[in-house]
Coordinates of C-alpha atoms in Angstrom, one line a residue:
X195 CA -36.1 -19.2 4.4
X196 CA -33.6 -16.4 5.4
X197 CA -30.8 -18.8 4.3
X198 CA -32.3 -19.1 1.0
X199 CA -32.8 -15.6 0.3
X200 CA -29.0 -15.0 1.6
X201 CA -28.0 -17.8 -0.9
X202 CA -30.0 -16.0 -3.7
X203 CA -29.1 -12.8 -2.8
X204 CA -25.2 -13.7 -3.0
X205 CA -25.9 -15.4 -6.7
X206 CA -27.4 -12.0 -7.7
X207 CA -24.7 -9.9 -6.5
X208 CA -22.4 -12.2 -8.2
X209 CA -23.8 -12.3 -11.6
X210 CA -24.2 -8.2 -11.1
X211 CA -20.2 -7.8 -10.5
X212 CA -19.6 -10.4 -13.1
X213 CA -21.6 -8.4 -15.5
X214 CA -20.0 -5.1 -14.4
X215 CA -16.4 -6.7 -15.0
X216 CA -17.5 -8.0 -18.3
X217 CA -18.9 -4.5 -19.4
X218 CA -15.7 -2.9 -18.4
X219 CA -13.7 -5.6 -20.3
X220 CA -15.9 -4.8 -23.7
X221 CA -15.0 -0.9 -23.1
X222 CA -11.6 -2.0 -22.6
X223 CA -11.7 -4.2 -25.9
X224 CA -13.0 -1.1 -27.9
X225 CA -10.3 1.4 -26.5
X226 CA -7.5 1.7 -29.2
X227 CA -3.8 0.8 -27.8
X228 CA -2.2 2.7 -25.1
X229 CA 0.8 2.4 -26.5
X230 CA 1.1 1.3 -30.0
X231 CA 4.7 0.6 -29.9
X232 CA 4.2 -1.8 -27.0
X233 CA 1.5 -4.6 -27.5
X234 CA -1.0 -5.9 -25.4
X235 CA -0.8 -3.2 -22.8
X236 CA -4.1 -2.5 -21.4
X237 CA -5.6 -0.5 -18.4
X238 CA -7.4 -3.5 -16.8
X239 CA -10.8 -1.7 -15.9
X240 CA -12.4 -4.9 -14.9
X241 CA -10.1 -5.0 -12.1
X242 CA -11.8 -2.1 -10.6
X243 CA -14.6 -4.8 -9.9
X244 CA -12.3 -7.4 -9.0
X245 CA -10.7 -5.3 -6.2
X246 CA -13.6 -4.1 -4.7
X247 CA -15.2 -7.5 -4.7
X248 CA -11.8 -8.6 -2.9
X249 CA -12.0 -5.8 -0.4
X250 CA -16.0 -6.0 0.3
X251 CA -17.1 -9.5 0.1
X252 CA -13.7 -11.5 0.4
X253 CA -11.3 -13.6 -2.0
X254 CA -13.9 -16.4 -2.8
X255 CA -16.1 -14.0 -4.4
X256 CA -13.8 -12.1 -6.1
X257 CA -12.3 -15.5 -7.7
X258 CA -15.8 -16.3 -8.8
X259 CA -16.4 -12.9 -10.6
X260 CA -12.9 -12.7 -12.0
X261 CA -13.2 -16.4 -13.3
X262 CA -16.6 -15.7 -14.7
X263 CA -15.7 -12.7 -16.2
X264 CA -12.5 -14.1 -17.9
X265 CA -14.2 -17.1 -19.2
X266 CA -17.2 -15.1 -21.1
X267 CA -14.8 -12.1 -22.0
X268 CA -12.3 -14.9 -23.6
X269 CA -15.4 -16.5 -25.3
X270 CA -16.5 -13.2 -26.8
X271 CA -13.4 -11.3 -27.4
X272 CA -10.5 -13.8 -27.6
X273 CA -9.3 -17.5 -28.0
X274 CA -7.7 -20.1 -25.9
X275 CA -4.5 -18.5 -25.9
X276 CA -5.9 -15.4 -24.3
X277 CA -7.9 -17.3 -21.8
X278 CA -4.5 -19.0 -20.9
X279 CA -2.5 -16.0 -20.5
X280 CA -5.7 -14.1 -18.6
X281 CA -6.0 -17.3 -16.5
X282 CA -2.5 -17.2 -15.3
X283 CA -2.4 -13.6 -14.5
X284 CA -5.7 -13.5 -12.9
X285 CA -4.6 -16.1 -10.4
X286 CA -1.4 -15.1 -9.6
X287 CA -2.8 -11.4 -9.0
X288 CA -5.9 -12.6 -6.9
X289 CA -3.3 -14.5 -4.9
X290 CA -0.8 -12.1 -4.4
X291 CA -3.5 -9.4 -3.8
X292 CA -5.4 -11.7 -1.1
X293 CA -2.1 -12.1 0.8
X294 CA -1.5 -8.4 0.8
X295 CA -4.7 -7.7 1.8
X296 CA -4.5 -9.8 4.8
X297 CA -1.0 -8.7 5.8
X298 CA -2.8 -5.3 6.1
X299 CA 0.4 -3.1 5.4
X300 CA -0.7 -1.3 2.1
X301 CA -3.4 0.5 1.0
X302 CA -6.0 -0.5 -1.8
X303 CA -3.9 1.5 -4.2
X304 CA -0.6 -0.5 -3.1
X305 CA -2.5 -3.9 -3.3
X306 CA -3.7 -2.9 -6.6
X307 CA -0.3 -2.3 -8.0
X308 CA 1.0 -5.8 -6.5
X309 CA -1.9 -7.2 -8.5
X310 CA -1.3 -5.6 -11.8
X311 CA 2.1 -6.5 -11.5
X312 CA 1.7 -9.9 -10.8
X313 CA -0.9 -10.3 -13.5
X314 CA 1.6 -9.3 -16.1
X315 CA 4.5 -11.5 -14.3
X316 CA 1.5 -14.4 -14.6
X317 CA 1.2 -13.8 -18.4
X318 CA 4.8 -13.8 -19.0
X319 CA 5.6 -16.9 -17.3
X320 CA 3.0 -18.4 -19.4
X321 CA 4.2 -17.3 -22.3
X322 CA 8.0 -18.3 -21.7
X323 CA 6.5 -21.9 -21.2
X324 CA 4.1 -22.0 -24.0
X325 CA 6.5 -20.3 -26.4
X326 CA 9.7 -21.7 -25.3
X327 CA 11.1 -18.5 -25.4
X328 CA 13.0 -17.3 -21.8
X329 CA 13.9 -13.8 -23.7
X330 CA 10.3 -12.9 -23.3
X331 CA 10.8 -12.3 -19.8
X332 CA 13.0 -9.2 -20.4
X333 CA 9.2 -8.1 -21.5
X334 CA 8.7 -7.7 -17.6
X335 CA 10.9 -4.4 -17.7
X336 CA 8.1 -2.4 -19.5
X337 CA 5.2 -4.6 -18.1
X338 CA 6.2 -3.6 -14.4
X339 CA 6.5 0.0 -15.2
X340 CA 3.0 -0.4 -17.2
X341 CA 1.6 -2.6 -14.5
X342 CA 2.5 0.0 -11.9
X343 CA 0.7 2.8 -13.6
X344 CA -2.2 1.0 -14.6
X345 CA -2.2 -0.4 -10.7
X346 CA -2.2 2.8 -9.4
X347 CA -5.4 4.2 -11.6
X348 CA -7.2 0.9 -10.9
X349 CA -6.3 1.2 -7.0
X350 CA -7.5 4.5 -6.7
X351 CA -11.0 4.0 -8.6
X352 CA -11.5 0.7 -6.6
X353 CA -10.7 2.6 -3.3
X354 CA -13.2 5.5 -4.1
X355 CA -15.7 2.8 -4.4
X356 CA -14.7 0.8 -1.3
X357 CA -15.1 4.3 0.5
X358 CA -18.3 5.1 -0.9
X359 CA -20.1 2.2 -1.4
X360 CA -21.8 0.7 1.7
X361 CA -20.5 -2.9 2.6
X362 CA -23.8 -3.9 4.7
X363 CA -25.9 -3.8 1.7
X364 CA -24.7 -7.1 -0.3
X365 CA -25.6 -9.9 2.3

């Protein structure tokens, strides 16, 4: 009976975290562009939830929340191309963040910055392949700066949540 309750509790928390990440995706969708001159740059608000889940529950749960949010938000606010770009960025970002978290040499902010920059790298790599235009890679100069700035913001928010929310309350 206890095992069944634990499984139900895990599913409920994954739904809760996925919903929260989706809500932050919607908020970000409603926000005006940060830099009108540079298209496609976003803060990455849902990544606060992903970072929190990665640190408090682990990679498997962070991947579930990230993928669930990505699928639903692509259906609601995007299309197949936005899904492809977002999936590449999310997968690369999660891999990099999980490795850096495991190495345990960086703070949550440092891990978040690496995740933000690698997310942008994943998206640029997909754009280079799909559009067959290697020159798009020059865009990484701007995206590295913006990924670092947004990674710091997301990392600070995530670190605050990780510090304040008791980890033993979930499972």
